[in-house]
Short mmCIF file of C-alpha atoms in Angstrom, two decimals:
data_model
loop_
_atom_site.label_atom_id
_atom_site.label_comp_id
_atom_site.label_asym_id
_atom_site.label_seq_id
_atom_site.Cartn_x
_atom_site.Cartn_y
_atom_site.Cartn_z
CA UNK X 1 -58.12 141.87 108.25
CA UNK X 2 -57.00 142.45 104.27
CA UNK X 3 -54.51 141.38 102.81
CA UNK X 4 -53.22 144.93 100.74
CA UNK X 5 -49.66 143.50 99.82
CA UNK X 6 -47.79 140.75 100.00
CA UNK X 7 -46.10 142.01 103.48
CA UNK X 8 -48.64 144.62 104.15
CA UNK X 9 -52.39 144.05 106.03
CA UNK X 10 -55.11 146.59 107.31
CA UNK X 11 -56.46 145.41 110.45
CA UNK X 12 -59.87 146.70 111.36
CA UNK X 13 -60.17 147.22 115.01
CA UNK X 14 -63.97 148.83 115.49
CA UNK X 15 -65.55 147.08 118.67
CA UNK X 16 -63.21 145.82 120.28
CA UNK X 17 -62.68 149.17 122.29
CA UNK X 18 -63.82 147.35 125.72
CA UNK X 19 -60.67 144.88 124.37
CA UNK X 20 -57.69 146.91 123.80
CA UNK X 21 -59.13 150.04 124.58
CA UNK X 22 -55.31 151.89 123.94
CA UNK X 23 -54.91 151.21 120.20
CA UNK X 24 -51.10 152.46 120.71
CA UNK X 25 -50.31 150.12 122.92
CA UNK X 26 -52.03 147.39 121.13
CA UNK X 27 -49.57 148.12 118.17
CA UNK X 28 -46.50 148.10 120.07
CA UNK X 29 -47.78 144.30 121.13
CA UNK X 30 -48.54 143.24 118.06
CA UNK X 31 -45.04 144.70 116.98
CA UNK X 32 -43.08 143.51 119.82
CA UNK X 33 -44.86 139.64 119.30
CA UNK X 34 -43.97 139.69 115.67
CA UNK X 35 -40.08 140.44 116.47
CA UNK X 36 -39.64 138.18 119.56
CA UNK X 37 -41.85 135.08 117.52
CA UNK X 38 -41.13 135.21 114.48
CA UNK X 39 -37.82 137.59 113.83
CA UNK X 40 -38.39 139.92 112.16
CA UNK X 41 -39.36 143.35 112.42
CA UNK X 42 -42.66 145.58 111.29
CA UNK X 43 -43.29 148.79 111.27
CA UNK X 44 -47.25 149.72 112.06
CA UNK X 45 -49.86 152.80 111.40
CA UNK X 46 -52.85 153.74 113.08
CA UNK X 47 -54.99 156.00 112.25
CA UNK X 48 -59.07 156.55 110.87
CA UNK X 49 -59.02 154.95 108.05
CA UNK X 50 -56.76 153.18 105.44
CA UNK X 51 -54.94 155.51 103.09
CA UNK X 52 -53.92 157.24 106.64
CA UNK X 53 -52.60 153.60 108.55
CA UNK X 54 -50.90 153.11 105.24
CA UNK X 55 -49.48 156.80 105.26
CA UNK X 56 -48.44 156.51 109.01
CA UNK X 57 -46.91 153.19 108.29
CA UNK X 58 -43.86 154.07 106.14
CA UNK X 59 -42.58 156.53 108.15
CA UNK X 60 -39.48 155.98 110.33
CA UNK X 61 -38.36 153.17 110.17
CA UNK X 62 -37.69 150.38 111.08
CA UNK X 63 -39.65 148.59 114.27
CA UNK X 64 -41.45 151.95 114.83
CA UNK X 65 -45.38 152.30 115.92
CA UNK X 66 -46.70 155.70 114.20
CA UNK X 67 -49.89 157.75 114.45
CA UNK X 68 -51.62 159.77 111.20
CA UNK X 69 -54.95 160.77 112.58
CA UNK X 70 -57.03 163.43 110.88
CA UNK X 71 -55.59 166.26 113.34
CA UNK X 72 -52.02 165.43 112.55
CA UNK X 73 -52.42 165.98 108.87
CA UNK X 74 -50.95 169.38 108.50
CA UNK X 75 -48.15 168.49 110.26
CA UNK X 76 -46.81 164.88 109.49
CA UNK X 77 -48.53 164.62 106.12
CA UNK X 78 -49.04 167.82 104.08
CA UNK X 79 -45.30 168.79 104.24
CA UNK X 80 -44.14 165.26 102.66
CA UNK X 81 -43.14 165.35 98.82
CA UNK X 82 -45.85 164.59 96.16
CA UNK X 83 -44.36 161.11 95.54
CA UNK X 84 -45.06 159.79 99.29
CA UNK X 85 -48.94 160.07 98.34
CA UNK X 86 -49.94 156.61 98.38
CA UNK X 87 -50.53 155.75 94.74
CA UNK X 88 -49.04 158.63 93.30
CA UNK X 89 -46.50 157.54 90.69
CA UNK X 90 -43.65 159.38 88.83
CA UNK X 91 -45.34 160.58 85.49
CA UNK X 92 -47.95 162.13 88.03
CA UNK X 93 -45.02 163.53 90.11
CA UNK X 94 -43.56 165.23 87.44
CA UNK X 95 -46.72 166.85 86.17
CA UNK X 96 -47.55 168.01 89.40
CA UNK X 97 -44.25 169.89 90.00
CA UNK X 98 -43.81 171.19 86.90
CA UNK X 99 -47.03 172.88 87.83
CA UNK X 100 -45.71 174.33 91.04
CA UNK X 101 -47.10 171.74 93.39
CA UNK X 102 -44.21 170.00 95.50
CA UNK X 103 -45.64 168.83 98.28
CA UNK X 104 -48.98 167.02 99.52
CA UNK X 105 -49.93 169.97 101.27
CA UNK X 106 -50.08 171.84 98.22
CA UNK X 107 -52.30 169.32 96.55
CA UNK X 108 -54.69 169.58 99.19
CA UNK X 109 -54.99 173.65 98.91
CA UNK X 110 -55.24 173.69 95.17
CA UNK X 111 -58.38 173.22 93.43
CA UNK X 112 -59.94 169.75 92.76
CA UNK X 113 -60.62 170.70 89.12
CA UNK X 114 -56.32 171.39 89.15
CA UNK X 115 -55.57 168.67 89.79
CA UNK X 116 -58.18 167.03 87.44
CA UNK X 117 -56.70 168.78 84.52
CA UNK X 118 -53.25 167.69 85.12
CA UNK X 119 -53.97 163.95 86.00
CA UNK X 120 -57.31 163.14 84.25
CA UNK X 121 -60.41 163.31 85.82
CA UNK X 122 -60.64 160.04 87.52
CA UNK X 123 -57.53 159.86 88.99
CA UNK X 124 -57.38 163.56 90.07
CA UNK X 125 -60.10 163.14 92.17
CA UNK X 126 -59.43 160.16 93.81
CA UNK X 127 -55.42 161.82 94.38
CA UNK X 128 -56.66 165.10 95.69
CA UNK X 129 -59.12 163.23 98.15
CA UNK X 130 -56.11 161.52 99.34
CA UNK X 131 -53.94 164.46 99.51
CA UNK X 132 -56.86 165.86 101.68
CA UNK X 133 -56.59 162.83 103.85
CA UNK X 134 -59.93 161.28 102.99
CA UNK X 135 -60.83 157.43 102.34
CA UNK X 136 -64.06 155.79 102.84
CA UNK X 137 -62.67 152.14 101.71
CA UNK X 138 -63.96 149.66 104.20
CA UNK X 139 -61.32 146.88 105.11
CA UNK X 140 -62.87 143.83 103.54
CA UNK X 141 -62.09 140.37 104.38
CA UNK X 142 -62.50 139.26 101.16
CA UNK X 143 -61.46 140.73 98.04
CA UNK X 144 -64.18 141.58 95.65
CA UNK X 145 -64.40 139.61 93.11
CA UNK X 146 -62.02 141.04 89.79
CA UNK X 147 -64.60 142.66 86.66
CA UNK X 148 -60.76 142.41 84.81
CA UNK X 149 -56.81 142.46 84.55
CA UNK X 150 -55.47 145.78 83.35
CA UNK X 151 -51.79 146.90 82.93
CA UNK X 152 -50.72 150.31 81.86
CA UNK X 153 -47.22 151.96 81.46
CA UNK X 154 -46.56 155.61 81.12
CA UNK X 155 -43.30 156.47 79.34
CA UNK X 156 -41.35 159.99 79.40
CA UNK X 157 -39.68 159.21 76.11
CA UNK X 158 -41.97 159.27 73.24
CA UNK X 159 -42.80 155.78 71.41
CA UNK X 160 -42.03 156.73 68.13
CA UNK X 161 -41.89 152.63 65.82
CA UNK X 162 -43.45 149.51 66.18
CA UNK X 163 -40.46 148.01 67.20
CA UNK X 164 -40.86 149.81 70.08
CA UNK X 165 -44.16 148.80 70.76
CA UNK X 166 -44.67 145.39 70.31
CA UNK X 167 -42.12 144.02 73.23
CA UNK X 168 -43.98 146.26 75.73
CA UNK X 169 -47.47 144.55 74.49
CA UNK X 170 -46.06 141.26 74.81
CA UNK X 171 -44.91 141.88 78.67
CA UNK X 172 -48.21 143.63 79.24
CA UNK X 173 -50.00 140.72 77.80
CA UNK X 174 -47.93 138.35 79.48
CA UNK X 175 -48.44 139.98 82.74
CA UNK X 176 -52.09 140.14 83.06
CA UNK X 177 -52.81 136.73 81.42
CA UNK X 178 -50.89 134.98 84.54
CA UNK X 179 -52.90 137.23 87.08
CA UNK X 180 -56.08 135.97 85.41
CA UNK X 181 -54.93 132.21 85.23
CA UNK X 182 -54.37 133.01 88.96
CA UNK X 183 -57.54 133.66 90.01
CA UNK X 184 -59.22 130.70 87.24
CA UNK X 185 -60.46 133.12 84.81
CA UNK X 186 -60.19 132.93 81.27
CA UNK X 187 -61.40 136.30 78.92
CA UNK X 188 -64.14 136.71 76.30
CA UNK X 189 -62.54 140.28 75.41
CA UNK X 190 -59.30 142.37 75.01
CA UNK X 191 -58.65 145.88 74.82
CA UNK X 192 -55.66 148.10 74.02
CA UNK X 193 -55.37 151.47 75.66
CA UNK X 194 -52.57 154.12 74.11
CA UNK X 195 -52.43 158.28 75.10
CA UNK X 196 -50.93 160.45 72.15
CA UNK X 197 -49.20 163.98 73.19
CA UNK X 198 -52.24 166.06 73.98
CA UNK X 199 -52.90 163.41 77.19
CA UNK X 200 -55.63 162.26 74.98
CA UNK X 201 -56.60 158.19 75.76
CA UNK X 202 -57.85 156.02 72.67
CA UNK X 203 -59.00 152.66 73.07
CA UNK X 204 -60.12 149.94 71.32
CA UNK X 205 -61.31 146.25 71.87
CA UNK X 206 -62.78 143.21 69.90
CA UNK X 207 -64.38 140.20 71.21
CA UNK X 208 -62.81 136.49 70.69
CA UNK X 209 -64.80 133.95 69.44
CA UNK X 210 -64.09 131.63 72.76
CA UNK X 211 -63.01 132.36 75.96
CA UNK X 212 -59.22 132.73 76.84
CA UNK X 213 -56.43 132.30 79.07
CA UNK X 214 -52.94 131.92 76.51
CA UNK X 215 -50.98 134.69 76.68
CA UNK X 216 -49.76 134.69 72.60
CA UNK X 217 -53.80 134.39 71.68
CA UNK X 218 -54.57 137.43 73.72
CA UNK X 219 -51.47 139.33 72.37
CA UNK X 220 -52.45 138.47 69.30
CA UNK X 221 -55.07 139.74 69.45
CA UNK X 222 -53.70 142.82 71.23
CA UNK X 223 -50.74 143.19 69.03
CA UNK X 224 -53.72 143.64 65.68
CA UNK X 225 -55.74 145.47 67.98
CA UNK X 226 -52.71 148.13 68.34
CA UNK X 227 -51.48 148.00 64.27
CA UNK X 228 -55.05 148.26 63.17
CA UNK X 229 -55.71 151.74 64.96
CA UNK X 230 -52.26 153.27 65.40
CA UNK X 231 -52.00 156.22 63.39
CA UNK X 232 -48.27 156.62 64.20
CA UNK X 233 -48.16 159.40 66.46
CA UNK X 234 -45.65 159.51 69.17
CA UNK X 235 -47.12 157.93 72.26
CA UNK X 236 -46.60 158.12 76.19
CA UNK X 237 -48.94 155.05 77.32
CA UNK X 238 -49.76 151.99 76.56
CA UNK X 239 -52.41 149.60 78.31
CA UNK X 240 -53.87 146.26 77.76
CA UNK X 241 -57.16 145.35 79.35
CA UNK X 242 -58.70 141.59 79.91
CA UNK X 243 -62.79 141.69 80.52
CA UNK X 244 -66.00 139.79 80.38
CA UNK X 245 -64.15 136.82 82.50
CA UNK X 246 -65.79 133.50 82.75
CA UNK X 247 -64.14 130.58 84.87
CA UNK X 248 -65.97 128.20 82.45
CA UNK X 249 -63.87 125.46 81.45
CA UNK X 250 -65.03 124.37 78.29
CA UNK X 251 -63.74 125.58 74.93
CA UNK X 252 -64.87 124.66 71.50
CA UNK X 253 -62.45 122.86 69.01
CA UNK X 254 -61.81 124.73 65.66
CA UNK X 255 -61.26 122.12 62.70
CA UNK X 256 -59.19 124.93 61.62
CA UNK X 257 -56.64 126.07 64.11
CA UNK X 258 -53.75 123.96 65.31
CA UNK X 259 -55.23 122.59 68.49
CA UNK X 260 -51.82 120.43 69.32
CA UNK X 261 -49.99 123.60 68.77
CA UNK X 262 -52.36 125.51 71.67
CA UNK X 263 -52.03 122.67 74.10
CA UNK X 264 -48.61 123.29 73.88
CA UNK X 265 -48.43 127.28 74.60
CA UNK X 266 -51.31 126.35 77.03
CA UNK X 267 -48.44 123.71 78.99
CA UNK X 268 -45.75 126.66 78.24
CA UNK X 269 -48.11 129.45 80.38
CA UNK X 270 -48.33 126.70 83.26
CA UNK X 271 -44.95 126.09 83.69
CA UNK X 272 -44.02 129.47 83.85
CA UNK X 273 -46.44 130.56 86.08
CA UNK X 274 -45.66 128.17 88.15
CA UNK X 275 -42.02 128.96 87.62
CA UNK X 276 -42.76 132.59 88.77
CA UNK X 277 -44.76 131.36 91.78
CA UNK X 278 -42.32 129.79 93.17
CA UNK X 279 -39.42 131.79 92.86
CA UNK X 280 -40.59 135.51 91.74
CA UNK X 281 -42.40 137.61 88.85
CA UNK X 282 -38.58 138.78 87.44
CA UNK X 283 -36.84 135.13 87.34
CA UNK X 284 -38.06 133.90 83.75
CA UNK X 285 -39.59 136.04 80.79
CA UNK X 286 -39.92 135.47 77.13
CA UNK X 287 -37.18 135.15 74.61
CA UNK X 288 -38.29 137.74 72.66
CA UNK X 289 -38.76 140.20 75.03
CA UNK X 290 -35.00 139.48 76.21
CA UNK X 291 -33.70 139.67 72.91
CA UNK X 292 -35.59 143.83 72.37
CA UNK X 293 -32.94 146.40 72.25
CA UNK X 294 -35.86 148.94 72.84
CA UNK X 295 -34.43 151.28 75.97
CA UNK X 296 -38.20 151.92 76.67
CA UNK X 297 -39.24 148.24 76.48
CA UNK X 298 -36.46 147.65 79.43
CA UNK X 299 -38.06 150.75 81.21
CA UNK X 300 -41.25 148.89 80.74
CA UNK X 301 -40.44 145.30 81.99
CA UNK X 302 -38.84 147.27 85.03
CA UNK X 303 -42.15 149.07 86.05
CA UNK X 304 -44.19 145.83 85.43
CA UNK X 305 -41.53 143.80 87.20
CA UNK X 306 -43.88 143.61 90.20
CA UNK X 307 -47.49 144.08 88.41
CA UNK X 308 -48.85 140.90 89.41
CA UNK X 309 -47.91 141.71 92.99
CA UNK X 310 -50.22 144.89 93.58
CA UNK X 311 -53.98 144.55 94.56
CA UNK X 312 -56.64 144.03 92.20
#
């Protein structure tokens, strides 16, 4: 079993054919147990592999059992919008149809190298594989262990100022610094991530002379990171990107930094993580992120709202 969301598993059922040799009817008793136990109700997908359960999953519902095997793909998946691809967010959605493609169906029939152009090449292949109903992700019981924290936010307005800028680095920051302290990992380097017009992606990254886990050091960091390279051209992305993690815990004392002063932000990240942990990502924030009158800053903190939530 994996854990994909906080309300969503993949259950792995291979072998156990001799078991619960119906898999339908398995479903509706894992279903029907869940309702009359606990009170509440579930919808569940079955299918071949994962992107497909997931698919078959949010179908009608609620308290529904749903099929998405390979054979019903041309007629339960490929006439469904763009957006009901798993993964597929709006900025994607909007390129896609702009470029004639409205449904998943017409993903799948277009060219691989289409969809590569409109969506980069990484992520159009990965998309169109999807679209075509293909996933070879194994359902692990333990998630691999996390190489980084990354956060990115596409915009449709232009980011034009500074101004504009520096509240969405400060949520981005803030947002993957408490996934790291999460999982006990402190970073050794940060990177800043921003697209211009012409979809081209320029990043840049410097390496801090101890490891990290304070949010204002690493947007610090980010924050000269982002003046240093910024030529001022309008932008539609912005990322920030945590690597080379170490969960060592010692940290060597500058005679020339405040070190009172970081215990304190240190105690300030604690208690708002645990703050957040307790009752939700979107229940306390920064001051001055609350106090930006940037309409794309809002737009930001409202697509991040549940960052921390998503899988590694």
């Amino acid at each position: 079993m994996e854990s994909f969301s906080i309300d969503e598993v993949f259950l792995d059922m291979t072998g156990t054919s001799l078991i619960y040799p119906d898999p339908i009817q398995t479903a509706h008793e894992i279903k029907d147990k869940i309702k009359n136990e606990l009170g509440f109700t579930v919808n569940v997908g079955i299918s071949t592999n994962k992107l497909l359960a997931k698919m078959a999953s949010d179908f009608e519902k609620p308290d529904k059992v749903h099929t998405l095997f390979p054979n019903e793909i041309p007629v339960k998946m490929w006439p469904l919008p763009v957006r009901d691809l798993l993964f597929l967010g709006k900025a994607s959605e909007k390129k896609l149809t702009e470029a004639g493609m409205y449904t998943i169906g017409d993903m799948a029939h277009a060219r691989e190298t289409e969809i590569q152009v409109l969506l980069g090449k990484k992520a159009g292949h990965q998309l169109y594989r999807y679209a075509c109903g293909i996933d070879d992700s194994p359902v692990k019981a333990q998630p691999e262990e996390a190489k980084g924290f990354s956060v990115e936010t596409t915009f449709n307005d232009d980011i034009v100022s500074v101004d504009q800028v520096l509240p969405i680095l400060l949520e981005q920051c803030d947002v993957v610094a408490t996934r790291m302290r999460r999982k006990g990992k402190k970073c050794i380097s940060v990177s800043v991530t921003f697209r211009t017009l012409d979809f081209k992606n320029k990043s840049h990254q410097t390496t801090l002379p101890n490891a990290t886990d304070t949010t204002d050091e690493i947007y610090k960091k980010a924050k000269k990171l982002f003046t240093e390279s910024w030529k001022g051209e309008p932008l539609r992305l912005i990322g920030v990107a945590l690597t080379n993690l170490t969960d060592e815990s010692f940290e060597q004392l500058s005679l020339f930094e405040d070190n009172e002063k970081k215990e304190r932000k240190r105690k300030l990240d604690a208690t708002m993580d645990a703050i957040r942990q307790k009752f939700g990502n979107d229940k306390i924030t920064r001051a001055s992120i609350m106090n930006s009158n940037s309409g794309i800053a809002r737009k930001a903190r409202a697509q991040m709202k549940n960052e921390d939530e998503k899988p590694e």
